[in-house]
Amino acid sequence: MTASQGWTPARIYNVYRIAIACVLLLLHYGPDKALLGTHFPALFETTLFLYLGLTLASATLDNRRHQRAFPTWAQPAALISDLGMLTLVVHSNGGLEGGLAVLLLVTVAAGNILLRGRQGFLIAALATLSAMFEQFYFSIHAQLSSPFALTESGLLGIAFFMVSLIIQQIAQRLEQTERITKQQQVAIERLEALNQQIVQRMRTGILVFDDTFHVLMSNQSANNLFDNPMLGKHLPGSLTSRFQRWQDNPLLPLPTLRVSEQSPVLSPRFAQLDTGHESLTLLFLENTAQVAQEAQQMNLASLGRLSATLAHEIRNPLSAINHATDLLLDDEPSPEDQHLLQIIRNHVTRVNGIIHDVLDLSRRPKGQAERFTLTALIQEVTAQWEMKDATGSFSLHCQPDVEVRFDRNQLIQVLDNLIGNALRHGGTPCTVTLRCGHHDRTGLPWLKVQDNGQGISEEAMNYLFEPFYTTAKDGNGLGLYLCRELCHANQATLDLEETPKGASFVITFAHPHRQFQ
């Protein structure tokens, strides 16, 4: 035990000393006829009052030990003084035959707990000498035939040393056990802190709940998925129903869900956590979009390496085909041949554009995020589109104080792509509506680009952001995928929003005060 803990052996012994002194005084003064101290009442009373005073003083000093330096000789001196005082008490009560010699045994045991080693055996030796001297003195005083008959005191001395030896062994075992326990506690605390850091830094949302569906643990990723931290709350009904389905058939795939308006589509997985005392359940919430994105990144990395290898081999034949087409067009071919040659040229240009876009994806430079006002950039982009495209119109509904942190050139590229898609698939006449503002709950800035066309089919929604998926005859399917990748690179998200008419894409930006790594 440390001194900071309330009940140390020294403090327990101090309480015992005070209690013994008080009990002996009560037995002496309480009854009509004193039960103790009848042989030398004056010595008995004086010794007990002095013993009680010394005990109170020693207890006060022991309580202040952690506040200032405490001499090392104080504890042995207190134990030796106890032996002296208790010897006088035994003497005033009639010697060893009075029955109070057992008090010396308790002092010897306490001395070996507090001092250990040779100092503990010194207390036993002093107690033995005191007992033998007391019996020798009473033998002389009572004029016995043999004052050297020290059998009782000798047996008592043997008991003192046996108690010392046993207490020393027990104390050493306890010290060793306490030392091992502290080492194990440090290792457990270190392991717990390591596990806590690992769990909190995981991108997968992790919840632990009991049989009553109360959440006992929730990491930071899981808290970000819900409106509020989940620790101590009840598991949502959508997850409870899926847990019950999982209990019925653990091998059955569970449907995905959204736990809040702002959360992505999540895939829940459950696992039993048996602690030996209670049955708990682990819940893993995987972001399906993130998993799909990682898979796409792997596919794109492989495609990038392949395209980098084949780009040179493919572009050389394309250049030759394009050059041969130009030579044929210079010979003034017939209208039918000219139409066919133009088709060849268009497809050569398209294939060359696909190669260029794929190479740009694999070697896209890292963005330089900066903080700026969103409204000014939107007005700049729409003004350029109004100059080069007179078929559509723009409707702006933006708050003037919306600031974002994004790479300016990359955001212009994203807006150009979204606006181009809106003008291409919008109604007649086409109207592109741009809105921006702040989320009421999170305060994050957002931007919406909406058209008034026929919207996107349910089948196309499932593959909308996958690379090389397109419904246009002249498209390559990389536009929306590139837009989402640029948003993710700037810690923003790009999603398709449900709308009664047309298609609406919403960009949710990171907080403008946040510094990107």
Short mmCIF file of C-alpha atoms in Angstrom, two decimals:
data_model
loop_
_atom_site.label_atom_id
_atom_site.label_comp_id
_atom_site.label_asym_id
_atom_site.label_seq_id
_atom_site.Cartn_x
_atom_site.Cartn_y
_atom_site.Cartn_z
CA MET A 1 0.00 0.00 0.00
CA THR A 2 1.05 3.58 -0.58
CA ALA A 3 0.85 6.37 1.91
CA SER A 4 -1.89 7.99 -0.14
CA GLN A 5 -4.22 5.07 0.50
CA GLY A 6 -6.43 5.45 3.56
CA TRP A 7 -5.77 2.32 5.64
CA THR A 8 -2.05 1.53 5.74
CA PRO A 9 -0.64 -1.02 8.24
CA ALA A 10 0.86 1.82 10.30
CA ARG A 11 -2.48 3.59 10.58
CA ILE A 12 -4.31 0.38 11.46
CA TYR A 13 -1.74 -0.25 14.20
CA ASN A 14 -2.21 3.30 15.52
CA VAL A 15 -5.95 2.72 15.76
CA TYR A 16 -5.27 -0.54 17.59
CA ARG A 17 -2.92 1.21 20.09
CA ILE A 18 -5.49 3.90 20.85
CA ALA A 19 -8.25 1.30 21.22
CA ILE A 20 -6.15 -0.88 23.59
CA ALA A 21 -5.24 2.08 25.80
CA CYS A 22 -8.89 3.18 25.99
CA VAL A 23 -10.15 -0.37 26.73
CA LEU A 24 -7.58 -0.90 29.49
CA LEU A 25 -8.53 2.42 31.09
CA LEU A 26 -12.24 1.52 30.94
CA LEU A 27 -11.58 -1.86 32.57
CA HIS A 28 -9.62 -0.11 35.27
CA TYR A 29 -12.03 2.77 35.97
CA GLY A 30 -15.35 1.41 34.74
CA PRO A 31 -16.36 -1.31 37.23
CA ASP A 32 -16.81 -0.66 40.94
CA LYS A 33 -13.84 -2.89 41.53
CA ALA A 34 -10.96 -2.52 39.11
CA LEU A 35 -10.41 -5.56 36.93
CA LEU A 36 -6.89 -4.62 35.85
CA GLY A 37 -3.92 -2.87 37.40
CA THR A 38 -4.66 -3.94 41.01
CA HIS A 39 -1.06 -4.68 41.96
CA PHE A 40 0.31 -1.19 41.24
CA PRO A 41 -2.69 1.06 40.45
CA ALA A 42 -0.73 4.30 40.33
CA LEU A 43 1.87 2.86 37.90
CA PHE A 44 -0.90 1.29 35.82
CA GLU A 45 -2.80 4.60 35.49
CA THR A 46 0.28 6.71 34.82
CA THR A 47 1.61 4.27 32.21
CA LEU A 48 -1.70 4.04 30.34
CA PHE A 49 -2.22 7.82 30.21
CA LEU A 50 1.34 8.30 29.01
CA TYR A 51 0.89 5.45 26.48
CA LEU A 52 -2.33 7.01 25.17
CA GLY A 53 -0.67 10.43 24.81
CA LEU A 54 2.34 8.98 22.97
CA THR A 55 0.02 6.97 20.71
CA LEU A 56 -2.04 10.05 19.79
CA ALA A 57 1.14 12.01 19.05
CA SER A 58 2.54 9.17 16.93
CA ALA A 59 -0.73 8.86 15.00
CA THR A 60 -0.71 12.61 14.28
CA LEU A 61 2.86 12.49 12.98
CA ASP A 62 2.05 9.45 10.83
CA ASN A 63 -0.86 11.30 9.18
CA ARG A 64 1.51 14.12 8.24
CA ARG A 65 4.25 11.82 6.98
CA HIS A 66 3.38 12.40 3.31
CA GLN A 67 3.51 16.20 3.78
CA ARG A 68 7.08 16.48 5.04
CA ALA A 69 10.20 14.47 5.72
CA PHE A 70 9.79 11.82 8.43
CA PRO A 71 12.85 10.35 10.21
CA THR A 72 13.52 6.68 9.59
CA TRP A 73 14.11 5.99 13.26
CA ALA A 74 10.64 7.21 14.26
CA GLN A 75 8.82 3.91 13.58
CA PRO A 76 11.34 1.68 15.43
CA ALA A 77 11.38 4.16 18.31
CA ALA A 78 7.59 4.05 18.54
CA LEU A 79 7.58 0.24 18.64
CA ILE A 80 10.33 0.10 21.27
CA SER A 81 8.45 2.63 23.40
CA ASP A 82 5.34 0.45 23.01
CA LEU A 83 7.28 -2.53 24.37
CA GLY A 84 8.43 -0.48 27.31
CA MET A 85 4.99 0.88 28.08
CA LEU A 86 3.28 -2.49 27.70
CA THR A 87 5.94 -4.13 29.92
CA LEU A 88 5.11 -1.62 32.64
CA VAL A 89 1.40 -2.35 32.12
CA VAL A 90 2.06 -6.11 32.44
CA HIS A 91 4.19 -5.44 35.54
CA SER A 92 1.55 -3.26 37.23
CA ASN A 93 -1.09 -5.92 36.48
CA GLY A 94 0.80 -8.67 38.29
CA GLY A 95 3.37 -9.86 35.77
CA LEU A 96 2.99 -12.58 33.19
CA GLU A 97 0.35 -14.33 35.25
CA GLY A 98 -1.95 -11.30 34.85
CA GLY A 99 -2.84 -12.28 31.28
CA LEU A 100 -1.75 -9.05 29.54
CA ALA A 101 1.50 -10.47 28.14
CA VAL A 102 -0.38 -11.29 24.94
CA LEU A 103 -0.29 -7.56 24.16
CA LEU A 104 3.45 -7.93 23.61
CA LEU A 105 2.72 -10.60 20.99
CA VAL A 106 0.58 -8.17 18.98
CA THR A 107 3.32 -5.53 19.14
CA VAL A 108 5.88 -8.07 17.90
CA ALA A 109 3.61 -9.01 14.98
CA ALA A 110 3.05 -5.34 14.11
CA GLY A 111 6.77 -4.64 14.35
CA ASN A 112 7.60 -7.36 11.84
CA ILE A 113 4.94 -6.04 9.44
CA LEU A 114 6.18 -2.45 9.65
CA LEU A 115 9.96 -2.96 9.89
CA ARG A 116 10.90 -6.35 8.38
CA GLY A 117 14.28 -8.05 8.43
CA ARG A 118 16.67 -7.65 11.36
CA GLN A 119 14.73 -4.75 12.83
CA GLY A 120 11.65 -6.97 13.09
CA PHE A 121 13.66 -9.68 14.88
CA LEU A 122 15.08 -6.96 17.16
CA ILE A 123 11.55 -6.17 18.34
CA ALA A 124 10.99 -9.90 19.05
CA ALA A 125 14.27 -10.09 20.98
CA LEU A 126 13.43 -7.03 23.07
CA ALA A 127 9.97 -8.43 23.81
CA THR A 128 11.55 -11.74 24.89
CA LEU A 129 14.02 -9.96 27.16
CA SER A 130 11.21 -7.90 28.65
CA ALA A 131 9.14 -11.01 29.36
CA MET A 132 12.11 -12.85 30.90
CA PHE A 133 13.13 -9.86 33.00
CA GLU A 134 9.55 -9.44 34.18
CA GLN A 135 9.31 -13.08 35.27
CA PHE A 136 12.74 -12.91 36.91
CA TYR A 137 11.80 -9.73 38.78
CA PHE A 138 8.52 -11.19 40.04
CA SER A 139 10.27 -14.37 41.11
CA ILE A 140 12.64 -12.36 43.28
CA HIS A 141 9.87 -10.11 44.53
CA ALA A 142 7.67 -13.09 45.48
CA GLN A 143 10.69 -14.87 47.05
CA LEU A 144 10.22 -18.03 45.04
CA SER A 145 12.55 -20.97 45.61
CA SER A 146 14.12 -20.66 42.12
CA PRO A 147 14.06 -17.19 40.53
CA PHE A 148 15.62 -18.66 37.36
CA ALA A 149 12.51 -20.75 36.51
CA LEU A 150 11.90 -18.90 33.25
CA THR A 151 9.87 -21.58 31.48
CA GLU A 152 6.83 -19.40 30.83
CA SER A 153 8.83 -16.45 29.60
CA GLY A 154 11.01 -18.74 27.46
CA LEU A 155 7.98 -20.25 25.78
CA LEU A 156 6.62 -16.77 25.27
CA GLY A 157 9.95 -15.73 23.71
CA ILE A 158 9.82 -18.71 21.35
CA ALA A 159 6.32 -17.63 20.40
CA PHE A 160 7.61 -14.12 19.71
CA PHE A 161 10.28 -15.36 17.32
CA MET A 162 7.93 -17.81 15.64
CA VAL A 163 5.41 -15.04 15.06
CA SER A 164 8.21 -12.85 13.69
CA LEU A 165 9.34 -15.55 11.29
CA ILE A 166 5.82 -16.32 10.08
CA ILE A 167 4.88 -12.66 9.70
CA GLN A 168 8.10 -11.97 7.79
CA GLN A 169 7.36 -14.81 5.36
CA ILE A 170 3.77 -13.71 4.89
CA ALA A 171 4.83 -10.08 4.43
CA GLN A 172 7.41 -11.04 1.80
CA ARG A 173 4.83 -13.07 -0.08
CA LEU A 174 2.37 -10.20 0.10
CA GLU A 175 5.00 -7.75 -1.13
CA GLN A 176 5.90 -10.01 -4.02
CA THR A 177 2.22 -10.49 -4.88
CA GLU A 178 1.61 -6.76 -4.68
CA ARG A 179 4.62 -6.06 -6.90
CA ILE A 180 3.42 -8.58 -9.49
CA THR A 181 -0.09 -7.14 -9.27
CA LYS A 182 1.21 -3.63 -9.90
CA GLN A 183 3.24 -4.82 -12.88
CA GLN A 184 0.22 -6.61 -14.28
CA GLN A 185 -1.94 -3.56 -13.65
CA VAL A 186 0.51 -1.34 -15.54
CA ALA A 187 0.56 -3.85 -18.42
CA ILE A 188 -3.24 -4.02 -18.44
CA GLU A 189 -3.57 -0.23 -18.37
CA ARG A 190 -1.03 0.07 -21.18
CA LEU A 191 -2.85 -2.56 -23.23
CA GLU A 192 -6.20 -0.91 -22.49
CA ALA A 193 -4.89 2.48 -23.58
CA LEU A 194 -3.46 0.92 -26.76
CA ASN A 195 -6.76 -0.83 -27.53
CA GLN A 196 -8.64 2.39 -26.84
CA GLN A 197 -6.45 4.33 -29.27
CA ILE A 198 -6.80 1.64 -31.94
CA VAL A 199 -10.58 1.42 -31.57
CA GLN A 200 -11.03 5.19 -31.51
CA ARG A 201 -8.89 5.69 -34.62
CA MET A 202 -10.63 3.01 -36.67
CA ARG A 203 -12.67 4.31 -39.59
CA THR A 204 -15.22 1.56 -38.97
CA GLY A 205 -17.97 2.53 -36.52
CA ILE A 206 -17.94 0.23 -33.48
CA LEU A 207 -20.68 -0.09 -30.85
CA VAL A 208 -20.91 -2.45 -27.87
CA PHE A 209 -24.36 -3.05 -26.36
CA ASP A 210 -25.90 -5.41 -23.82
CA ASP A 211 -29.02 -7.58 -23.82
CA THR A 212 -31.24 -4.53 -23.16
CA PHE A 213 -29.78 -2.76 -26.25
CA HIS A 214 -28.04 -0.08 -24.16
CA VAL A 215 -24.79 1.12 -25.74
CA LEU A 216 -21.82 0.56 -23.41
CA MET A 217 -19.06 1.74 -25.75
CA SER A 218 -18.93 3.81 -28.93
CA ASN A 219 -15.86 4.92 -30.87
CA GLN A 220 -15.46 8.28 -32.58
CA SER A 221 -16.31 6.94 -36.04
CA ALA A 222 -19.63 5.60 -34.76
CA ASN A 223 -20.42 8.90 -33.01
CA ASN A 224 -19.83 10.76 -36.27
CA LEU A 225 -22.46 8.61 -37.97
CA PHE A 226 -25.20 9.53 -35.48
CA ASP A 227 -26.61 12.91 -34.52
CA ASN A 228 -25.26 12.58 -30.96
CA PRO A 229 -22.74 10.38 -29.09
CA MET A 230 -24.28 6.96 -28.50
CA LEU A 231 -22.64 6.05 -25.18
CA GLY A 232 -25.35 5.23 -22.62
CA LYS A 233 -28.19 5.49 -25.14
CA HIS A 234 -30.55 2.90 -26.56
CA LEU A 235 -29.75 1.24 -29.87
CA PRO A 236 -31.90 2.64 -32.74
CA GLY A 237 -34.84 0.52 -33.84
CA SER A 238 -33.44 -0.05 -37.33
CA LEU A 239 -30.32 -1.65 -35.85
CA THR A 240 -32.33 -3.58 -33.24
CA SER A 241 -34.45 -5.23 -35.93
CA ARG A 242 -31.35 -6.17 -37.91
CA PHE A 243 -29.78 -7.64 -34.78
CA GLN A 244 -32.83 -9.83 -34.25
CA ARG A 245 -32.65 -10.98 -37.87
CA TRP A 246 -28.97 -11.75 -37.37
CA GLN A 247 -29.79 -13.85 -34.28
CA ASP A 248 -32.31 -15.85 -36.30
CA ASN A 249 -29.81 -16.55 -39.07
CA PRO A 250 -26.21 -15.29 -38.64
CA LEU A 251 -25.31 -16.31 -42.21
CA LEU A 252 -28.05 -14.21 -43.82
CA PRO A 253 -26.80 -10.91 -45.31
CA LEU A 254 -28.30 -7.86 -43.62
CA PRO A 255 -29.73 -4.93 -45.59
CA THR A 256 -27.93 -1.60 -45.55
CA LEU A 257 -29.31 1.46 -43.78
CA ARG A 258 -28.82 5.13 -42.90
CA VAL A 259 -28.70 5.90 -39.17
CA SER A 260 -29.17 9.67 -39.68
CA GLU A 261 -29.91 12.16 -42.42
CA GLN A 262 -26.25 13.04 -42.88
CA SER A 263 -24.80 9.52 -42.57
CA PRO A 264 -23.74 7.47 -45.59
CA VAL A 265 -25.21 4.09 -46.45
CA LEU A 266 -23.95 1.62 -43.84
CA SER A 267 -23.57 -2.13 -43.77
CA PRO A 268 -24.10 -3.56 -40.22
CA ARG A 269 -22.27 -6.62 -38.94
CA PHE A 270 -22.70 -8.23 -35.51
CA ALA A 271 -20.44 -10.43 -33.37
CA GLN A 272 -20.81 -11.90 -29.89
CA LEU A 273 -18.48 -10.62 -27.13
CA ASP A 274 -18.36 -13.03 -24.20
CA THR A 275 -16.55 -11.47 -21.22
CA GLY A 276 -17.25 -14.35 -18.84
CA HIS A 277 -19.53 -12.18 -16.71
CA GLU A 278 -22.06 -10.92 -19.22
CA SER A 279 -23.04 -11.43 -22.82
CA LEU A 280 -22.34 -8.37 -24.98
CA THR A 281 -22.61 -7.75 -28.70
CA LEU A 282 -20.23 -5.95 -31.05
CA LEU A 283 -21.72 -3.92 -33.88
CA PHE A 284 -19.56 -2.91 -36.85
CA LEU A 285 -20.89 -0.16 -39.14
CA GLU A 286 -19.09 -0.18 -42.48
CA ASN A 287 -19.42 2.72 -44.90
CA THR A 288 -20.41 0.95 -48.11
CA ALA A 289 -19.46 3.94 -50.22
CA GLN A 290 -16.02 4.00 -48.65
CA VAL A 291 -15.52 0.28 -49.24
CA ALA A 292 -16.66 0.66 -52.82
CA GLN A 293 -14.37 3.64 -53.24
CA GLU A 294 -11.38 1.68 -51.96
CA ALA A 295 -12.19 -1.11 -54.40
CA GLN A 296 -12.47 1.43 -57.20
CA GLN A 297 -9.15 2.95 -56.15
CA MET A 298 -7.51 -0.44 -56.46
CA ASN A 299 -9.08 -1.02 -59.85
CA LEU A 300 -8.10 2.45 -60.96
CA ALA A 301 -4.53 1.96 -59.77
CA SER A 302 -4.27 -1.21 -61.83
CA LEU A 303 -5.89 0.55 -64.76
CA GLY A 304 -3.47 3.46 -64.40
CA ARG A 305 -0.46 1.18 -64.53
CA LEU A 306 -1.91 -0.62 -67.54
CA SER A 307 -2.83 2.59 -69.34
CA ALA A 308 0.58 4.11 -68.71
CA THR A 309 2.15 1.03 -70.31
CA LEU A 310 -0.22 0.91 -73.28
CA ALA A 311 -0.69 4.65 -73.87
CA HIS A 312 2.37 4.91 -76.07
CA GLU A 313 1.47 1.77 -78.04
CA ILE A 314 -2.12 2.91 -78.53
CA ARG A 315 -1.40 6.54 -79.38
CA ASN A 316 1.06 5.68 -82.12
CA PRO A 317 -1.53 3.79 -84.22
CA LEU A 318 -4.12 6.48 -83.45
CA SER A 319 -1.76 9.14 -84.71
CA ALA A 320 -1.15 7.16 -87.87
CA ILE A 321 -4.90 6.65 -88.42
CA ASN A 322 -5.60 10.33 -87.80
CA HIS A 323 -2.84 11.41 -90.17
CA ALA A 324 -4.10 9.04 -92.88
CA THR A 325 -7.62 10.44 -92.42
CA ASP A 326 -6.32 14.00 -92.89
CA LEU A 327 -4.54 12.96 -96.11
CA LEU A 328 -7.70 11.36 -97.47
CA LEU A 329 -9.76 14.45 -96.60
CA ASP A 330 -7.27 16.64 -98.47
CA ASP A 331 -7.97 14.71 -101.75
CA GLU A 332 -11.57 16.05 -101.83
CA PRO A 333 -13.38 12.70 -101.43
CA SER A 334 -17.03 12.16 -102.20
CA PRO A 335 -19.62 13.20 -99.62
CA GLU A 336 -20.15 9.57 -98.59
CA ASP A 337 -16.41 8.99 -98.10
CA GLN A 338 -16.06 12.32 -96.33
CA HIS A 339 -18.79 11.29 -93.87
CA LEU A 340 -17.04 7.99 -93.14
CA LEU A 341 -13.68 9.69 -92.70
CA GLN A 342 -15.24 12.17 -90.28
CA ILE A 343 -16.63 9.26 -88.22
CA ILE A 344 -13.10 7.78 -88.08
CA ARG A 345 -11.67 11.10 -86.96
CA ASN A 346 -14.31 11.53 -84.24
CA HIS A 347 -13.71 8.07 -82.81
CA VAL A 348 -9.95 8.58 -82.89
CA THR A 349 -10.41 11.82 -80.97
CA ARG A 350 -12.70 10.05 -78.48
CA VAL A 351 -10.25 7.20 -77.84
CA ASN A 352 -7.42 9.68 -77.44
CA GLY A 353 -9.54 11.65 -74.95
CA ILE A 354 -10.25 8.52 -72.91
CA ILE A 355 -6.54 7.76 -72.71
CA HIS A 356 -5.83 11.34 -71.66
CA ASP A 357 -8.50 11.26 -68.91
CA VAL A 358 -7.29 7.94 -67.53
CA LEU A 359 -3.71 9.18 -67.40
CA ASP A 360 -4.86 12.37 -65.65
CA LEU A 361 -6.63 10.27 -62.99
CA SER A 362 -3.53 8.22 -62.26
CA ARG A 363 -1.18 11.22 -62.04
CA ARG A 364 -3.50 13.90 -60.67
CA PRO A 365 -1.46 16.39 -58.59
CA LYS A 366 -2.29 17.04 -54.93
CA GLY A 367 -4.70 19.91 -54.46
CA GLN A 368 -3.80 23.19 -52.75
CA ALA A 369 -6.78 23.93 -50.53
CA GLU A 370 -7.54 27.57 -49.73
CA ARG A 371 -10.37 29.43 -48.06
CA PHE A 372 -12.61 31.62 -50.22
CA THR A 373 -16.19 32.81 -50.64
CA LEU A 374 -18.31 30.33 -52.58
CA THR A 375 -20.74 32.86 -54.10
CA ALA A 376 -18.01 34.75 -55.99
CA LEU A 377 -16.66 31.55 -57.54
CA ILE A 378 -20.15 30.41 -58.60
CA GLN A 379 -20.83 33.74 -60.29
CA GLU A 380 -17.50 33.50 -62.11
CA VAL A 381 -18.20 29.98 -63.41
CA THR A 382 -21.78 30.71 -64.48
CA ALA A 383 -20.67 33.89 -66.28
CA GLN A 384 -18.22 31.86 -68.38
CA TRP A 385 -20.94 29.32 -69.22
CA GLU A 386 -23.36 32.08 -70.23
CA MET A 387 -20.76 33.39 -72.67
CA LYS A 388 -20.12 30.03 -74.40
CA ASP A 389 -23.58 28.41 -74.09
CA ALA A 390 -26.69 30.45 -74.89
CA THR A 391 -29.13 27.51 -74.78
CA GLY A 392 -29.52 27.39 -70.99
CA SER A 393 -30.18 29.80 -68.16
CA PHE A 394 -28.97 29.93 -64.58
CA SER A 395 -30.83 30.59 -61.32
CA LEU A 396 -28.66 31.45 -58.30
CA HIS A 397 -29.90 31.22 -54.68
CA CYS A 398 -26.79 31.54 -52.53
CA GLN A 399 -26.11 33.06 -49.14
CA PRO A 400 -23.42 35.73 -49.40
CA ASP A 401 -21.40 34.60 -46.35
CA VAL A 402 -20.76 30.96 -47.33
CA GLU A 403 -17.03 30.20 -47.14
CA VAL A 404 -15.37 26.91 -48.10
CA ARG A 405 -11.90 25.40 -47.99
CA PHE A 406 -11.15 23.73 -51.34
CA ASP A 407 -8.66 23.78 -54.18
CA ARG A 408 -10.06 26.58 -56.31
CA ASN A 409 -9.12 25.12 -59.69
CA GLN A 410 -10.43 21.68 -58.75
CA LEU A 411 -13.76 23.13 -57.58
CA ILE A 412 -14.08 24.99 -60.89
CA GLN A 413 -13.45 21.68 -62.66
CA VAL A 414 -16.17 19.98 -60.56
CA LEU A 415 -18.68 22.77 -61.21
CA ASP A 416 -17.92 22.79 -64.93
CA ASN A 417 -18.61 19.07 -65.11
CA LEU A 418 -21.85 19.26 -63.08
CA ILE A 419 -23.13 22.28 -65.00
CA GLY A 420 -22.21 20.66 -68.32
CA ASN A 421 -24.16 17.53 -67.38
CA ALA A 422 -27.12 19.66 -66.26
CA LEU A 423 -27.19 21.58 -69.55
CA ARG A 424 -26.82 18.36 -71.52
CA HIS A 425 -29.62 16.48 -69.74
CA GLY A 426 -31.86 19.39 -68.72
CA GLY A 427 -35.27 20.23 -70.03
CA THR A 428 -36.32 22.51 -72.86
CA PRO A 429 -35.62 25.28 -72.13
CA CYS A 430 -32.90 24.18 -69.71
CA THR A 431 -32.60 25.93 -66.36
CA VAL A 432 -29.70 25.14 -64.02
CA THR A 433 -30.37 26.11 -60.39
CA LEU A 434 -27.45 26.60 -58.01
CA ARG A 435 -28.04 26.92 -54.25
CA CYS A 436 -25.62 27.17 -51.34
CA GLY A 437 -25.89 27.57 -47.60
CA HIS A 438 -25.08 25.97 -44.24
CA HIS A 439 -26.52 22.81 -42.66
CA ASP A 440 -28.69 23.66 -39.67
CA ARG A 441 -27.24 20.95 -37.39
CA THR A 442 -23.59 20.65 -38.42
CA GLY A 443 -23.00 24.16 -39.77
CA LEU A 444 -21.10 22.70 -42.76
CA PRO A 445 -21.36 24.61 -46.07
CA TRP A 446 -23.10 22.94 -49.02
CA LEU A 447 -23.71 23.57 -52.73
CA LYS A 448 -26.48 22.09 -54.91
CA VAL A 449 -26.55 21.95 -58.73
CA GLN A 450 -30.00 21.03 -60.07
CA ASP A 451 -31.50 20.81 -63.54
CA ASN A 452 -35.11 20.59 -64.78
CA GLY A 453 -34.72 17.48 -66.93
CA GLN A 454 -36.19 14.00 -66.71
CA GLY A 455 -33.95 12.94 -63.85
CA ILE A 456 -31.84 9.83 -63.47
CA SER A 457 -33.27 6.33 -63.72
CA GLU A 458 -33.13 4.00 -60.74
CA GLU A 459 -30.88 1.61 -62.63
CA ALA A 460 -28.39 4.36 -63.47
CA MET A 461 -28.28 5.55 -59.84
CA ASN A 462 -26.53 2.36 -58.76
CA TYR A 463 -23.61 2.96 -61.14
CA LEU A 464 -23.65 6.74 -61.37
CA PHE A 465 -20.24 7.38 -59.79
CA GLU A 466 -18.45 4.33 -61.16
CA PRO A 467 -15.73 4.97 -63.74
CA PHE A 468 -16.51 4.33 -67.43
CA TYR A 469 -20.25 4.05 -66.83
CA THR A 470 -22.18 6.43 -69.08
CA THR A 471 -25.58 6.68 -70.77
CA ALA A 472 -24.38 9.23 -73.33
CA LYS A 473 -23.20 8.08 -76.74
CA ASP A 474 -20.24 10.45 -76.77
CA GLY A 475 -19.30 10.21 -73.08
CA ASN A 476 -16.49 8.23 -71.43
CA GLY A 477 -18.06 7.79 -67.95
CA LEU A 478 -15.25 9.53 -66.05
CA GLY A 479 -16.83 12.91 -65.36
CA LEU A 480 -18.84 12.22 -62.20
CA TYR A 481 -16.24 9.78 -60.93
CA LEU A 482 -13.56 12.44 -61.28
CA CYS A 483 -15.81 15.00 -59.55
CA ARG A 484 -16.30 12.73 -56.54
CA GLU A 485 -12.59 11.96 -56.38
CA LEU A 486 -11.75 15.68 -56.40
CA CYS A 487 -14.29 16.27 -53.61
CA HIS A 488 -12.84 13.46 -51.50
CA ALA A 489 -9.35 14.85 -52.03
CA ASN A 490 -10.60 18.09 -50.45
CA GLN A 491 -12.45 16.28 -47.61
CA ALA A 492 -15.85 17.01 -49.16
CA THR A 493 -18.61 14.67 -50.36
CA LEU A 494 -20.61 14.59 -53.60
CA ASP A 495 -24.00 12.85 -53.56
CA LEU A 496 -27.13 12.61 -55.66
CA GLU A 497 -30.09 14.14 -53.85
CA GLU A 498 -33.67 13.02 -54.27
CA THR A 499 -35.76 15.67 -55.98
CA PRO A 500 -39.26 15.67 -57.52
CA LYS A 501 -37.98 16.80 -60.91
CA GLY A 502 -34.63 16.63 -62.64
CA ALA A 503 -31.36 15.67 -61.04
CA SER A 504 -29.79 17.42 -58.05
CA PHE A 505 -26.16 16.95 -56.98
CA VAL A 506 -25.09 18.26 -53.55
CA ILE A 507 -21.54 18.95 -52.39
CA THR A 508 -21.02 19.00 -48.61
CA PHE A 509 -17.76 20.78 -47.79
CA ALA A 510 -15.52 20.39 -44.79
CA HIS A 511 -15.57 23.13 -42.18
CA PRO A 512 -13.67 26.15 -43.53
CA HIS A 513 -11.65 26.45 -40.28
CA ARG A 514 -10.32 22.92 -40.63
CA GLN A 515 -6.74 22.60 -41.82
CA PHE A 516 -6.14 19.68 -44.21
CA GLN A 517 -3.24 17.30 -43.65
#
